[in-house]
Every structure is written in C-alpha cells, then in structure tokens.
Tab-separated table of C-alpha atoms in Angstrom:
chain	number	residue	atom	x	y	z
A	1	UNK	CA	55.329	9.922	-9.895
A	2	UNK	CA	56.796	10.957	-6.539
A	3	UNK	CA	56.973	9.136	-3.238
A	4	UNK	CA	54.384	10.265	-0.700
A	5	UNK	CA	54.980	11.295	2.874
A	6	UNK	CA	51.984	9.209	3.979
A	7	UNK	CA	50.595	5.913	2.645
A	8	UNK	CA	48.737	5.768	-0.635
A	9	UNK	CA	45.054	4.987	-0.688
A	10	UNK	CA	45.982	1.674	-2.347
A	11	UNK	CA	48.221	0.794	0.620
A	12	UNK	CA	45.492	1.769	3.111
A	13	UNK	CA	42.784	-0.208	1.296
A	14	UNK	CA	44.900	-3.364	1.017
A	15	UNK	CA	46.056	-3.070	4.630
A	16	UNK	CA	42.486	-2.717	5.835
A	17	UNK	CA	41.503	-5.871	3.965
A	18	UNK	CA	44.667	-7.786	4.905
A	19	UNK	CA	45.838	-8.083	1.298
A	20	UNK	CA	49.220	-6.343	1.688
A	21	UNK	CA	51.350	-9.509	1.439
A	22	UNK	CA	52.459	-9.896	-2.169
A	23	UNK	CA	51.349	-13.534	-2.403
A	24	UNK	CA	47.855	-12.651	-1.107
A	25	UNK	CA	47.653	-9.684	-3.458
A	26	UNK	CA	48.603	-11.871	-6.423
A	27	UNK	CA	45.740	-14.289	-5.719
A	28	UNK	CA	43.207	-11.503	-5.214
A	29	UNK	CA	44.378	-9.718	-8.384
A	30	UNK	CA	44.054	-12.946	-10.403
A	31	UNK	CA	40.522	-13.486	-9.087
A	32	UNK	CA	39.597	-9.886	-9.855
A	33	UNK	CA	41.063	-10.242	-13.357
A	34	UNK	CA	38.880	-13.282	-14.046
A	35	UNK	CA	35.771	-11.455	-12.877
A	36	UNK	CA	36.653	-8.330	-14.852
A	37	UNK	CA	37.244	-10.419	-17.983
A	38	UNK	CA	33.747	-11.874	-17.681
A	39	UNK	CA	32.165	-8.517	-16.842
A	40	UNK	CA	33.790	-6.614	-19.710
A	41	UNK	CA	33.847	-9.635	-22.060
A	42	UNK	CA	37.572	-9.129	-22.505
A	43	UNK	CA	39.513	-12.401	-21.913
A	44	UNK	CA	42.804	-10.533	-21.879
A	45	UNK	CA	41.993	-9.130	-18.439
A	46	UNK	CA	42.121	-12.610	-16.905
A	47	UNK	CA	45.882	-12.774	-17.498
A	48	UNK	CA	46.803	-9.545	-15.708
A	49	UNK	CA	49.682	-10.048	-13.273
A	50	UNK	CA	52.342	-7.948	-11.545
A	51	UNK	CA	55.909	-8.413	-10.302
A	52	UNK	CA	56.835	-7.906	-6.681
A	53	UNK	CA	58.918	-4.827	-7.545
A	54	UNK	CA	56.079	-3.217	-9.508
A	55	UNK	CA	53.667	-4.008	-6.688
A	56	UNK	CA	55.906	-2.132	-4.227
A	57	UNK	CA	56.090	0.820	-6.591
A	58	UNK	CA	52.313	0.899	-6.869
A	59	UNK	CA	51.997	0.866	-3.083
A	60	UNK	CA	54.406	3.761	-2.794
A	61	UNK	CA	52.757	5.807	-5.536
A	62	UNK	CA	55.960	5.673	-7.598
A	63	UNK	CA	54.569	3.891	-10.649
A	64	UNK	CA	51.091	4.149	-12.189
A	65	UNK	CA	49.251	1.011	-13.330
A	66	UNK	CA	48.261	1.291	-16.964
A	67	UNK	CA	46.194	-0.524	-19.582
A	68	UNK	CA	44.612	-3.798	-18.503
A	69	UNK	CA	46.150	-3.633	-15.030
A	70	UNK	CA	44.496	-0.261	-14.421
A	71	UNK	CA	41.149	-1.585	-15.690
A	72	UNK	CA	41.259	-4.565	-13.313
A	73	UNK	CA	42.317	-2.482	-10.299
A	74	UNK	CA	39.545	0.053	-10.831
A	75	UNK	CA	36.963	-2.691	-11.368
A	76	UNK	CA	38.174	-4.549	-8.289
A	77	UNK	CA	38.671	-1.768	-5.745
A	78	UNK	CA	36.068	0.750	-6.916
A	79	UNK	CA	38.433	3.745	-7.196
A	80	UNK	CA	40.300	5.293	-10.094
A	81	UNK	CA	44.036	4.704	-10.456
A	82	UNK	CA	44.635	8.382	-9.694
A	83	UNK	CA	42.747	8.048	-6.419
A	84	UNK	CA	44.489	4.794	-5.481
A	85	UNK	CA	47.950	6.240	-5.962
A	86	UNK	CA	47.087	9.460	-4.160
A	87	UNK	CA	47.517	9.897	-0.409
A	88	UNK	CA	45.177	8.118	1.965
A	89	UNK	CA	43.034	10.402	4.129
A	90	UNK	CA	44.709	11.502	7.351
A	91	UNK	CA	41.637	10.547	9.338
A	92	UNK	CA	41.018	6.967	10.324
A	93	UNK	CA	39.529	5.154	7.344
A	94	UNK	CA	36.406	3.092	7.814
A	95	UNK	CA	35.912	0.948	4.740
A	96	UNK	CA	32.922	-1.060	3.639
A	97	UNK	CA	33.443	-4.507	2.164
A	98	UNK	CA	33.867	-4.690	-1.590
A	99	UNK	CA	30.455	-5.655	-3.030
A	100	UNK	CA	30.133	-8.903	-4.942
A	101	UNK	CA	30.439	-8.555	-8.717
A	102	UNK	CA	26.816	-9.646	-9.145
A	103	UNK	CA	25.756	-6.950	-6.701
A	104	UNK	CA	27.681	-4.317	-8.653
A	105	UNK	CA	26.079	-5.548	-11.868
A	106	UNK	CA	22.627	-5.260	-10.252
A	107	UNK	CA	23.427	-1.696	-9.184
A	108	UNK	CA	24.570	-0.807	-12.694
A	109	UNK	CA	21.363	-2.249	-14.114
A	110	UNK	CA	19.309	0.371	-12.246
A	111	UNK	CA	20.411	2.971	-14.761
A	112	UNK	CA	19.080	0.739	-17.531
A	113	UNK	CA	15.778	-0.033	-15.813
A	114	UNK	CA	15.047	3.533	-14.699
A	115	UNK	CA	15.922	6.291	-17.140
A	116	UNK	CA	16.201	8.972	-14.435
A	117	UNK	CA	18.690	6.945	-12.349
A	118	UNK	CA	22.438	7.605	-12.433
A	119	UNK	CA	24.048	5.519	-9.684
A	120	UNK	CA	27.721	5.458	-8.703
A	121	UNK	CA	28.204	3.205	-5.676
A	122	UNK	CA	31.798	4.382	-4.994
A	123	UNK	CA	32.866	7.967	-4.482
A	124	UNK	CA	36.299	9.616	-4.566
A	125	UNK	CA	36.507	9.718	-0.757
A	126	UNK	CA	37.073	6.143	0.482
A	127	UNK	CA	34.481	4.886	2.919
A	128	UNK	CA	32.076	7.754	2.217
A	129	UNK	CA	29.848	5.856	-0.198
A	130	UNK	CA	28.687	6.922	-3.631
A	131	UNK	CA	26.158	9.222	-5.235
A	132	UNK	CA	22.742	8.436	-6.673
A	133	UNK	CA	21.493	11.160	-8.998
A	134	UNK	CA	17.770	11.184	-9.768
A	135	UNK	CA	16.909	13.265	-12.812
A	136	UNK	CA	13.696	15.276	-12.546
A	137	UNK	CA	12.472	14.627	-16.102
A	138	UNK	CA	9.663	17.060	-17.008
A	139	UNK	CA	8.483	18.914	-13.903
A	140	UNK	CA	10.859	17.978	-11.100
A	141	UNK	CA	14.290	19.520	-10.677
A	142	UNK	CA	16.552	16.524	-10.083
A	143	UNK	CA	18.549	15.764	-6.955
A	144	UNK	CA	21.486	13.729	-5.669
A	145	UNK	CA	21.497	11.380	-2.699
A	146	UNK	CA	24.448	9.828	-0.863
A	147	UNK	CA	24.300	6.033	-1.136
A	148	UNK	CA	26.181	3.055	0.257
A	149	UNK	CA	25.767	-0.537	-0.876
A	150	UNK	CA	26.335	-3.532	1.404
A	151	UNK	CA	26.148	-7.259	0.934
A	152	UNK	CA	23.227	-8.835	2.767
A	153	UNK	CA	21.692	-12.257	3.303
A	154	UNK	CA	18.017	-13.261	3.141
A	155	UNK	CA	16.332	-14.055	6.426
A	156	UNK	CA	12.572	-14.615	6.405
A	157	UNK	CA	10.739	-11.437	5.468
A	158	UNK	CA	13.910	-9.363	5.767
A	159	UNK	CA	17.365	-9.124	4.269
A	160	UNK	CA	20.092	-8.597	6.842
A	161	UNK	CA	23.352	-6.629	6.684
A	162	UNK	CA	25.714	-8.504	8.994
A	163	UNK	CA	27.988	-7.517	11.907
A	164	UNK	CA	31.077	-7.226	9.691
A	165	UNK	CA	29.568	-4.026	8.260
A	166	UNK	CA	28.369	-2.576	11.565
A	167	UNK	CA	31.374	-0.262	11.989
A	168	UNK	CA	30.955	1.205	8.532
A	169	UNK	CA	27.175	1.454	8.892
A	170	UNK	CA	27.660	3.596	11.988
A	171	UNK	CA	30.236	5.711	10.176
A	172	UNK	CA	28.108	6.183	7.040
A	173	UNK	CA	24.870	6.996	8.876
A	174	UNK	CA	26.481	9.366	11.396
A	175	UNK	CA	26.161	12.425	9.129
A	176	UNK	CA	22.687	14.017	9.069
A	177	UNK	CA	22.657	14.363	5.281
A	178	UNK	CA	20.099	12.776	2.989
A	179	UNK	CA	21.395	9.249	2.376
A	180	UNK	CA	20.124	5.772	1.585
A	181	UNK	CA	21.489	2.287	2.118
A	182	UNK	CA	21.191	-0.355	-0.582
A	183	UNK	CA	21.390	-4.010	0.405
A	184	UNK	CA	22.408	-6.510	-2.278
A	185	UNK	CA	22.170	-10.294	-2.492
A	186	UNK	CA	24.737	-10.855	-5.232
A	187	UNK	CA	26.791	-13.201	-3.063
A	188	UNK	CA	23.673	-15.361	-2.687
A	189	UNK	CA	22.998	-15.585	-6.395
A	190	UNK	CA	20.181	-13.034	-6.542
A	191	UNK	CA	20.100	-9.702	-8.363
A	192	UNK	CA	17.495	-8.080	-6.105
A	193	UNK	CA	18.310	-4.828	-4.327
A	194	UNK	CA	16.662	-3.422	-1.198
A	195	UNK	CA	16.750	0.120	0.135
A	196	UNK	CA	16.355	1.826	3.500
A	197	UNK	CA	16.688	5.435	4.595
A	198	UNK	CA	19.965	6.127	6.422
A	199	UNK	CA	18.183	8.097	9.173
A	200	UNK	CA	15.996	5.086	9.924
A	201	UNK	CA	19.055	2.839	9.942
A	202	UNK	CA	20.841	5.237	12.317
A	203	UNK	CA	18.017	4.941	14.847
A	204	UNK	CA	18.082	1.158	14.607
A	205	UNK	CA	21.847	1.081	15.165
A	206	UNK	CA	21.402	2.916	18.466
A	207	UNK	CA	19.897	-0.302	19.804
A	208	UNK	CA	22.106	-3.204	20.927
A	209	UNK	CA	21.930	-5.095	17.630
A	210	UNK	CA	24.732	-6.419	15.462
A	211	UNK	CA	22.660	-6.809	12.281
A	212	UNK	CA	20.598	-4.329	10.284
A	213	UNK	CA	17.338	-5.838	8.948
A	214	UNK	CA	15.597	-4.385	5.895
A	215	UNK	CA	12.059	-5.551	5.016
A	216	UNK	CA	11.846	-7.436	1.721
A	217	UNK	CA	8.871	-5.147	1.058
A	218	UNK	CA	11.478	-2.432	0.380
A	219	UNK	CA	12.745	-4.211	-2.720
A	220	UNK	CA	13.945	-1.631	-5.251
A	221	UNK	CA	11.357	-2.298	-7.952
A	222	UNK	CA	9.287	0.199	-10.012
A	223	UNK	CA	6.926	0.975	-7.089
A	224	UNK	CA	9.676	1.689	-4.560
A	225	UNK	CA	11.717	3.573	-7.136
A	226	UNK	CA	8.667	5.709	-7.978
A	227	UNK	CA	8.209	6.665	-4.327
A	228	UNK	CA	11.896	7.475	-3.804
A	229	UNK	CA	12.166	9.405	-7.078
A	230	UNK	CA	9.128	11.560	-6.300
A	231	UNK	CA	9.764	12.132	-2.600
A	232	UNK	CA	13.487	12.917	-2.827
A	233	UNK	CA	12.989	15.304	-5.738
A	234	UNK	CA	10.086	17.153	-4.117
A	235	UNK	CA	11.596	17.228	-0.623
A	236	UNK	CA	15.022	18.508	-1.674
A	237	UNK	CA	13.629	21.205	-3.976
A	238	UNK	CA	11.349	22.533	-1.253
A	239	UNK	CA	14.215	22.592	1.233
A	240	UNK	CA	16.257	24.592	-1.275
A	241	UNK	CA	13.368	27.074	-1.592
A	242	UNK	CA	12.407	27.144	2.082
A	243	UNK	CA	13.305	30.772	2.827
A	244	UNK	CA	12.084	32.091	-0.518
A	245	UNK	CA	8.727	30.322	-0.158
A	246	UNK	CA	8.311	31.692	3.361
A	247	UNK	CA	8.782	35.220	2.018
A	248	UNK	CA	6.436	34.709	-0.934
A	249	UNK	CA	3.675	33.331	1.292
A	250	UNK	CA	3.581	36.675	3.101
A	251	UNK	CA	2.700	38.400	-0.179
A	252	UNK	CA	-0.132	36.096	-1.213
A	253	UNK	CA	-2.914	37.764	0.758
A	254	UNK	CA	-3.129	40.768	-1.552
A	255	UNK	CA	-3.386	38.488	-4.598
A	256	UNK	CA	-6.008	36.172	-3.138
A	257	UNK	CA	-8.207	39.020	-1.946
A	258	UNK	CA	-8.913	39.816	-5.581
A	259	UNK	CA	-11.757	38.141	-7.448
A	260	UNK	CA	-9.249	36.788	-9.939
A	261	UNK	CA	-5.476	36.519	-9.897
A	262	UNK	CA	-2.605	35.058	-11.909
A	263	UNK	CA	1.178	35.037	-11.500
A	264	UNK	CA	3.561	34.387	-14.371
A	265	UNK	CA	6.292	31.797	-13.920
A	266	UNK	CA	8.807	34.385	-15.100
A	267	UNK	CA	8.015	36.462	-12.003
A	268	UNK	CA	9.647	33.782	-9.801
A	269	UNK	CA	12.917	32.962	-11.570
A	270	UNK	CA	14.708	31.918	-8.381
A	271	UNK	CA	12.207	29.231	-7.395
A	272	UNK	CA	12.738	25.632	-8.399
A	273	UNK	CA	10.056	23.979	-10.523
A	274	UNK	CA	8.767	22.155	-7.451
A	275	UNK	CA	8.853	25.323	-5.353
A	276	UNK	CA	6.807	27.178	-7.970
A	277	UNK	CA	4.311	24.296	-8.120
A	278	UNK	CA	3.980	24.276	-4.334
A	279	UNK	CA	3.402	28.033	-4.218
A	280	UNK	CA	0.760	27.707	-6.939
A	281	UNK	CA	-0.848	24.812	-5.113
A	282	UNK	CA	-0.907	26.809	-1.888
A	283	UNK	CA	-2.438	29.858	-3.580
A	284	UNK	CA	-5.038	27.768	-5.419
A	285	UNK	CA	-6.055	25.853	-2.297
A	286	UNK	CA	-6.382	29.082	-0.295
A	287	UNK	CA	-8.553	30.614	-3.025
A	288	UNK	CA	-10.754	27.515	-3.155
A	289	UNK	CA	-11.352	27.584	0.597
A	290	UNK	CA	-12.599	31.163	0.273
A	291	UNK	CA	-15.009	30.503	-2.591
A	292	UNK	CA	-16.181	26.891	-2.365
A	293	UNK	CA	-18.586	26.237	0.487
A	294	UNK	CA	-21.438	23.823	1.087
A	295	UNK	CA	-22.869	22.882	-2.297
A	296	UNK	CA	-26.317	21.739	-3.372
A	297	UNK	CA	-24.679	19.061	-5.510
A	298	UNK	CA	-21.343	17.204	-5.163
A	299	UNK	CA	-18.437	19.225	-6.610
A	300	UNK	CA	-16.571	17.962	-9.656
A	301	UNK	CA	-12.832	18.467	-10.143
A	302	UNK	CA	-11.031	18.717	-13.476
A	303	UNK	CA	-7.320	17.955	-13.040
A	304	UNK	CA	-4.625	18.609	-15.622
A	305	UNK	CA	-2.260	15.984	-14.155
A	306	UNK	CA	-0.872	13.695	-16.847
A	307	UNK	CA	2.626	12.715	-15.664
A	308	UNK	CA	4.246	11.257	-12.571
A	309	UNK	CA	5.982	14.464	-11.512
A	310	UNK	CA	2.638	16.285	-11.467
A	311	UNK	CA	0.990	13.414	-9.594
A	312	UNK	CA	3.709	13.735	-6.937
A	313	UNK	CA	2.184	17.076	-5.951
A	314	UNK	CA	-1.195	15.474	-5.209
A	315	UNK	CA	0.494	12.715	-3.210
A	316	UNK	CA	2.811	14.943	-1.163
A	317	UNK	CA	1.628	18.573	-0.929
A	318	UNK	CA	-0.343	19.188	2.260
A	319	UNK	CA	-2.682	21.636	0.482
A	320	UNK	CA	-3.769	19.023	-2.048
A	321	UNK	CA	-5.211	16.889	0.745
A	322	UNK	CA	-7.020	19.897	2.100
A	323	UNK	CA	-8.667	20.331	-1.306
A	324	UNK	CA	-9.822	16.707	-1.284
A	325	UNK	CA	-11.112	17.086	2.265
A	326	UNK	CA	-12.968	20.245	1.227
A	327	UNK	CA	-14.630	18.425	-1.654
A	328	UNK	CA	-15.592	15.629	0.691
A	329	UNK	CA	-17.151	18.115	3.121
A	330	UNK	CA	-19.024	19.892	0.327
A	331	UNK	CA	-20.508	16.559	-0.750
A	332	UNK	CA	-21.957	15.765	2.662
A	333	UNK	CA	-25.744	15.711	2.577
A	334	UNK	CA	-25.972	16.000	-1.214
A	335	UNK	CA	-27.249	13.462	-3.705
A	336	UNK	CA	-24.733	11.717	-5.920
A	337	UNK	CA	-20.966	11.578	-5.543
A	338	UNK	CA	-18.132	14.016	-6.040
A	339	UNK	CA	-15.868	13.261	-8.951
A	340	UNK	CA	-12.620	14.015	-10.670
A	341	UNK	CA	-11.731	13.967	-14.363
A	342	UNK	CA	-8.210	13.457	-15.641
A	343	UNK	CA	-7.315	13.931	-19.291
A	344	UNK	CA	-4.425	11.590	-20.086
A	345	UNK	CA	-3.970	11.234	-23.854
A	346	UNK	CA	-2.236	8.186	-25.296
A	347	UNK	CA	0.815	10.303	-26.099
A	348	UNK	CA	1.301	10.983	-22.361
A	349	UNK	CA	1.127	7.265	-21.604
A	350	UNK	CA	3.656	6.420	-24.305
A	351	UNK	CA	6.031	9.166	-23.181
A	352	UNK	CA	5.937	8.136	-19.517
A	353	UNK	CA	8.120	5.574	-17.785
A	354	UNK	CA	6.422	2.745	-15.823
A	355	UNK	CA	7.296	4.303	-12.462
A	356	UNK	CA	5.741	7.619	-13.561
A	357	UNK	CA	2.514	5.868	-14.490
A	358	UNK	CA	2.489	4.135	-11.095
A	359	UNK	CA	2.587	7.553	-9.420
A	360	UNK	CA	-0.311	8.717	-11.561
A	361	UNK	CA	-2.306	5.623	-10.638
A	362	UNK	CA	-1.580	6.222	-6.941
A	363	UNK	CA	-2.899	9.786	-7.320
A	364	UNK	CA	-6.126	8.358	-8.774
A	365	UNK	CA	-6.324	5.940	-5.851
A	366	UNK	CA	-5.862	8.800	-3.392
A	367	UNK	CA	-8.862	10.613	-4.865
A	368	UNK	CA	-10.986	7.492	-4.837
A	369	UNK	CA	-10.061	7.040	-1.160
A	370	UNK	CA	-11.717	10.417	-0.458
A	371	UNK	CA	-14.922	9.276	-2.150
A	372	UNK	CA	-14.293	10.937	-5.511
A	373	UNK	CA	-15.330	8.942	-8.562
A	374	UNK	CA	-12.372	9.110	-10.954
A	375	UNK	CA	-12.807	9.342	-14.721
A	376	UNK	CA	-9.967	9.260	-17.262
A	377	UNK	CA	-10.580	10.637	-20.711
A	378	UNK	CA	-8.020	10.341	-23.485
A	379	UNK	CA	-8.871	13.112	-25.948
A	380	UNK	CA	-5.882	15.276	-26.800
A	381	UNK	CA	-8.114	18.334	-27.294
A	382	UNK	CA	-8.818	18.493	-23.538
A	383	UNK	CA	-5.209	17.978	-22.412
A	384	UNK	CA	-4.396	21.663	-21.834
A	385	UNK	CA	-7.551	22.622	-19.962
A	386	UNK	CA	-6.988	24.582	-16.750
A	387	UNK	CA	-7.747	22.874	-13.446
A	388	UNK	CA	-11.147	23.815	-12.015
A	389	UNK	CA	-13.830	22.717	-9.579
A	390	UNK	CA	-17.479	22.922	-10.531
A	391	UNK	CA	-20.333	23.179	-8.040
A	392	UNK	CA	-23.073	22.213	-10.499
A	393	UNK	CA	-25.658	24.848	-11.417
A	394	UNK	CA	-24.123	27.398	-9.058
A	395	UNK	CA	-20.383	28.116	-9.166
A	396	UNK	CA	-17.192	27.335	-11.078
A	397	UNK	CA	-13.775	27.987	-9.550
A	398	UNK	CA	-10.618	27.920	-11.647
A	399	UNK	CA	-7.723	26.980	-9.369
A	400	UNK	CA	-4.861	26.098	-11.713
A	401	UNK	CA	-1.374	25.399	-10.343
A	402	UNK	CA	0.168	23.241	-13.091
A	403	UNK	CA	0.272	25.620	-16.030
A	404	UNK	CA	3.740	25.710	-17.659
A	405	UNK	CA	3.485	29.508	-17.949
A	406	UNK	CA	1.858	30.549	-14.665
A	407	UNK	CA	2.554	29.736	-11.029
A	408	UNK	CA	-1.144	30.070	-10.367
A	409	UNK	CA	-4.344	31.189	-12.059
A	410	UNK	CA	-7.470	31.557	-9.940
A	411	UNK	CA	-10.901	32.849	-10.854
A	412	UNK	CA	-14.540	32.184	-10.028
A	413	UNK	CA	-17.762	32.675	-11.903
A	414	UNK	CA	-21.502	32.252	-11.452
A	415	UNK	CA	-22.180	32.899	-15.129
A	416	UNK	CA	-24.731	30.347	-16.337
A	417	UNK	CA	-23.161	30.180	-19.810
A	418	UNK	CA	-19.649	29.552	-18.466
A	419	UNK	CA	-20.869	26.952	-16.000
A	420	UNK	CA	-22.817	25.228	-18.789
A	421	UNK	CA	-19.685	25.105	-20.968
A	422	UNK	CA	-17.628	23.520	-18.178
A	423	UNK	CA	-20.462	21.122	-17.381
A	424	UNK	CA	-20.561	20.054	-21.024
A	425	UNK	CA	-16.811	19.368	-20.974
A	426	UNK	CA	-17.135	17.300	-17.786
A	427	UNK	CA	-20.102	15.316	-19.109
A	428	UNK	CA	-18.325	14.606	-22.386
A	429	UNK	CA	-15.156	13.467	-20.624
A	430	UNK	CA	-17.079	11.214	-18.222
A	431	UNK	CA	-19.086	9.639	-21.037
A	432	UNK	CA	-15.858	8.856	-22.892
A	433	UNK	CA	-13.913	7.713	-19.835
A	434	UNK	CA	-11.801	4.542	-19.847
A	435	UNK	CA	-12.955	4.018	-16.237
A	436	UNK	CA	-16.635	3.183	-16.281
A	437	UNK	CA	-16.935	0.519	-13.566
A	438	UNK	CA	-19.265	0.846	-10.594
A	439	UNK	CA	-16.709	0.257	-7.811
A	440	UNK	CA	-13.553	2.229	-6.993
A	441	UNK	CA	-11.150	-0.703	-7.279
A	442	UNK	CA	-12.596	-1.803	-10.596
A	443	UNK	CA	-12.217	1.738	-11.908
A	444	UNK	CA	-8.595	1.714	-10.751
A	445	UNK	CA	-8.054	-1.619	-12.478
A	446	UNK	CA	-9.408	-0.128	-15.720
A	447	UNK	CA	-7.149	2.904	-15.276
A	448	UNK	CA	-4.182	0.571	-14.675
A	449	UNK	CA	-4.927	-1.265	-17.903
A	450	UNK	CA	-4.960	2.010	-19.822
A	451	UNK	CA	-1.754	3.177	-18.142
A	452	UNK	CA	-0.130	-0.190	-18.890
A	453	UNK	CA	0.466	-0.974	-15.216
A	454	UNK	CA	0.295	-4.530	-13.893
A	455	UNK	CA	-2.637	-4.083	-11.533
A	456	UNK	CA	-2.455	-7.475	-9.801
A	457	UNK	CA	1.271	-7.030	-9.116
A	458	UNK	CA	0.742	-3.453	-7.908
A	459	UNK	CA	-2.004	-4.501	-5.493
A	460	UNK	CA	0.325	-7.027	-3.856
A	461	UNK	CA	3.239	-4.623	-3.690
A	462	UNK	CA	1.118	-1.774	-2.287
A	463	UNK	CA	-0.186	-4.123	0.368
A	464	UNK	CA	3.369	-5.214	1.272
A	465	UNK	CA	4.827	-1.717	1.434
A	466	UNK	CA	1.725	-0.343	3.136
A	467	UNK	CA	1.951	-3.003	5.848
A	468	UNK	CA	5.440	-1.845	6.827
A	469	UNK	CA	4.730	1.837	6.187
A	470	UNK	CA	7.128	4.127	4.372
A	471	UNK	CA	8.915	5.683	7.364
A	472	UNK	CA	11.807	3.254	6.994
A	473	UNK	CA	11.941	3.760	3.255
A	474	UNK	CA	12.076	7.547	3.132
A	475	UNK	CA	12.238	10.355	5.654
A	476	UNK	CA	10.595	13.603	4.545
A	477	UNK	CA	12.301	16.711	5.917
A	478	UNK	CA	10.333	19.673	4.540
A	479	UNK	CA	7.395	20.843	6.667
A	480	UNK	CA	5.489	21.664	3.463
A	481	UNK	CA	4.827	18.025	2.563
A	482	UNK	CA	3.601	14.915	4.312
A	483	UNK	CA	3.691	11.147	3.720
A	484	UNK	CA	-0.003	10.656	4.506
A	485	UNK	CA	-1.100	10.823	0.859
A	486	UNK	CA	1.315	8.100	-0.216
A	487	UNK	CA	0.400	5.910	2.731
A	488	UNK	CA	-3.328	6.414	2.129
A	489	UNK	CA	-3.015	5.588	-1.588
A	490	UNK	CA	-0.916	2.474	-0.887
A	491	UNK	CA	-3.427	1.284	1.675
A	492	UNK	CA	-6.389	1.901	-0.657
A	493	UNK	CA	-4.825	0.000	-3.545
A	494	UNK	CA	-3.728	-2.794	-1.211
A	495	UNK	CA	-7.319	-3.191	0.024
A	496	UNK	CA	-8.223	-4.404	-3.463
A	497	UNK	CA	-6.660	-7.752	-2.572
A	498	UNK	CA	-9.535	-8.447	-0.184
A	499	UNK	CA	-12.236	-6.423	-1.975
C-alpha cells in the first residue's frame, strides 16, 4: 500500500461522523463488532480491536484491514475495504447517516421476500446511494433504480425522515435520474420499509420544511412492490425504445390497411420485450377501432393474459384503456353486458409470485370497472388461444399482441362457422369459470381466492394507497403509458370495503 496525496475515504467518512479520535473509533468499532457478530452469527467478530498505530495506517491507506477486521469495517461503514482505503472524492462529500442494523436487515430481506429484487443500499461512490435491480422475469426486461435508505420515525399516518438527513436528501434528489427513497424504522424496533419517488421528494424539499413525510400507505409490501416492479420495468424499457418506436409507428399504416396482418418478433430484434408488446398493443388497438363499431350485442373479449408482466400492459398502456372504452361504447343500448374471459391454468398460478398475481387481479378489477363481466377459466387447453373480440352473431376480430412469436396478429371475419367456434369457446369458458357471482366485487373475491391473494387485506391496502394516489410513489416518464389504469383499479378494489 502507498500513502495517498489526499485523504482516504475511510478518513473522510470518520471525519464527517466525528469518529476520527482513536478513543471514539475504538468504541464505535467495538459496537460494530458486537452487531456484526450477531448478524453473521460469528462471536469472534465481537472481539475485533485495533492498535493506535494500525488505526493511523488504515487512515493513511498504508495498511489494509484483513480477516475479521475487514468484515466488521465493511458491515459497519457499508463500503468495501478497497473503497475505504482508496482516495476520497475531490468534491465535497455529503454523507447519509449509517442505517440501523435492523434497517439493513429489513432491506436485505426484500431479496428473500421478492424473487425479482436485488437491493444494494450502498454504492461504490460515497453519498450517492445504492442500486435496486428489478428483474423482469418472463415478459419484462429488468431495470435498475438508484436508491437511498434513511432512518425515519413514525408520526401519525406518516413516517418522517428528520432534519439531520435534509442535506443529503437534497443532494441525492438533485439529479433528474430515476431514483427512490426508502425510509426504515429499524431504530424504532420495526422492520417495515416505506418508499417514495425521489422526484416527488425533490418537489417537497423545495418548500420550507425540515422533515420529509412519507405516507404509511406507501409501505413496501407485496402491493406496493407489484406497482413499482411493473411501472419501473415498463417505463424504463419504453424510454429505451422511444426513438425506435416512433419510427416503427410511421410504418404501421400500410400493415393495418390490410384485412389481416402479422409481424414476427424476429423482425424487431432491437426492441425490448416491453417495446415489442407496446407496438403490438398499439397495432391491435388501431385495427380494432377500424373494424369494431356499434354492435347489436355486447362485445366479448378473450384475453391471453396469465402473468403479472402481461397484466402490466393492461394497467399501463394507453391503448389498452382505449380498447376498454371502445367495448363500453359498443355495449351502449344493447341488451346484456360486455365480458372478458381470462384463461389462467393452475400451473400459471403456481409459477407466479404473490405480487404478480396481485397485478393480474388488478387487471381484472380494471375491466370490471369498465362494466365488463370477468370470467376466469382454468383449462390448460385454452391457455394459448389468441386474443380476440367477438361481436356476437356478426363479427370476430383477432387482435393479438401477447404472442411469444409475433409482435401482433390481427384479422377479422364474418364467417358464421368461425364465429360459432369462437362463441362455443367463450360459452364453455364462462360456464366453467371460477368467477360466477352476480356482482363485480364478489367475482373479484372469487378470482382472488383462485389466485391465492388475500382479498380482505388487498381491499384495505388498495383503499389506503388509492386515497393518497400513486403520484408520490412512482413518477411515470414515458408518454406512451399513464397511471390512470392503476389508479382506477385501486379505487375499484378499495370500493369493496363499503360495497
């Protein structure tokens, strides 16, 4: 090791926290060793100590901590030994407080609770926060979000990050990147975590306040995680594809002018999975608007959505809401009600995480909110059927945007035999549906039971989050999506509490 021309990161961190005096450092190191011993279940770590001479060599970057000492330092200060003994940044450092051990443990537990979560609350650049990677699982592409965790205290219906973190909050939220803030209550004996979008926090910090409140409704549980996972994945993928999607939209007219059209996924190798799904959704919705007009009977939709990533499209894509509005308009003045059939076999339920199934249930709620009667059949044989809309006795329109092999597949027919075959499939699925109740909320409860979601808990949580809205929780940046579907679904489920 060689002496540095400017202070080490270790020196800068300890100076910032007023732990540079050897006697103070000794006490803090002993406390950290005790906590590390309990955390790692290694009693040897509790006896870690250092001489004054070695301490000075560490500060100067002349000697590298090893073994148990290195383990305790990294656990305590949140940086690797290599980072600590390297030079401190030349810019002024703005450091957040070291989170409580219980808060760190709660953050680590996220990766156990949610299989697509990979959270590191400390990054290599001091003061810049950590990284939260959200894997995309089946359909989504995966994304990474900057994250910073702060200690907070409960206060009524909020948790509050105090004035001691104001300087770092301003520093962390200054950049216009995608970022979230996690508030922890470890110092107060609780393992709950709460989340807020950094852009929302930045606007609040422009006001003359010395504390940042976060609604307790934004507790990081399966519902909130589901919304963040879906929205961040979809939003970031569409932003990555923004220019490419703009170009491809210009070429759609020639395809949609044909009576039938299909585009292979292989023809769009540069698009993300989400970008390809959006383009297919856009093409399918445009085709539907051209071919589905006022019907003599309410239209019936067959959806191939089975997983949370697919449901995210219905909740977020602007065109999906236009399809629901179109079905609602086509139903006006007709007898009966429009409907939607989902085929979700038991294998899809077993292979989905709880937060994925919550997204699927919210998609069902969104459709019910537009007056569609939702049916869920479970037969595996129907699971690969293309998405279509049937205007009974008159017209069938295939408008598929979720095929694994095609970006879109659109077609229409007035053939009596083809319409009869699709009608038979719809009738069979509805007669074997797990949702057979007369009211929308009872049908959703039955769907929740099948999807193994706690309906009573979800109703309360949707009501809580819906009351505050989701603008503070997540900020959508792509113009191709909107939060209205999520907000409408949350509100509809929450209404069940008073239904």
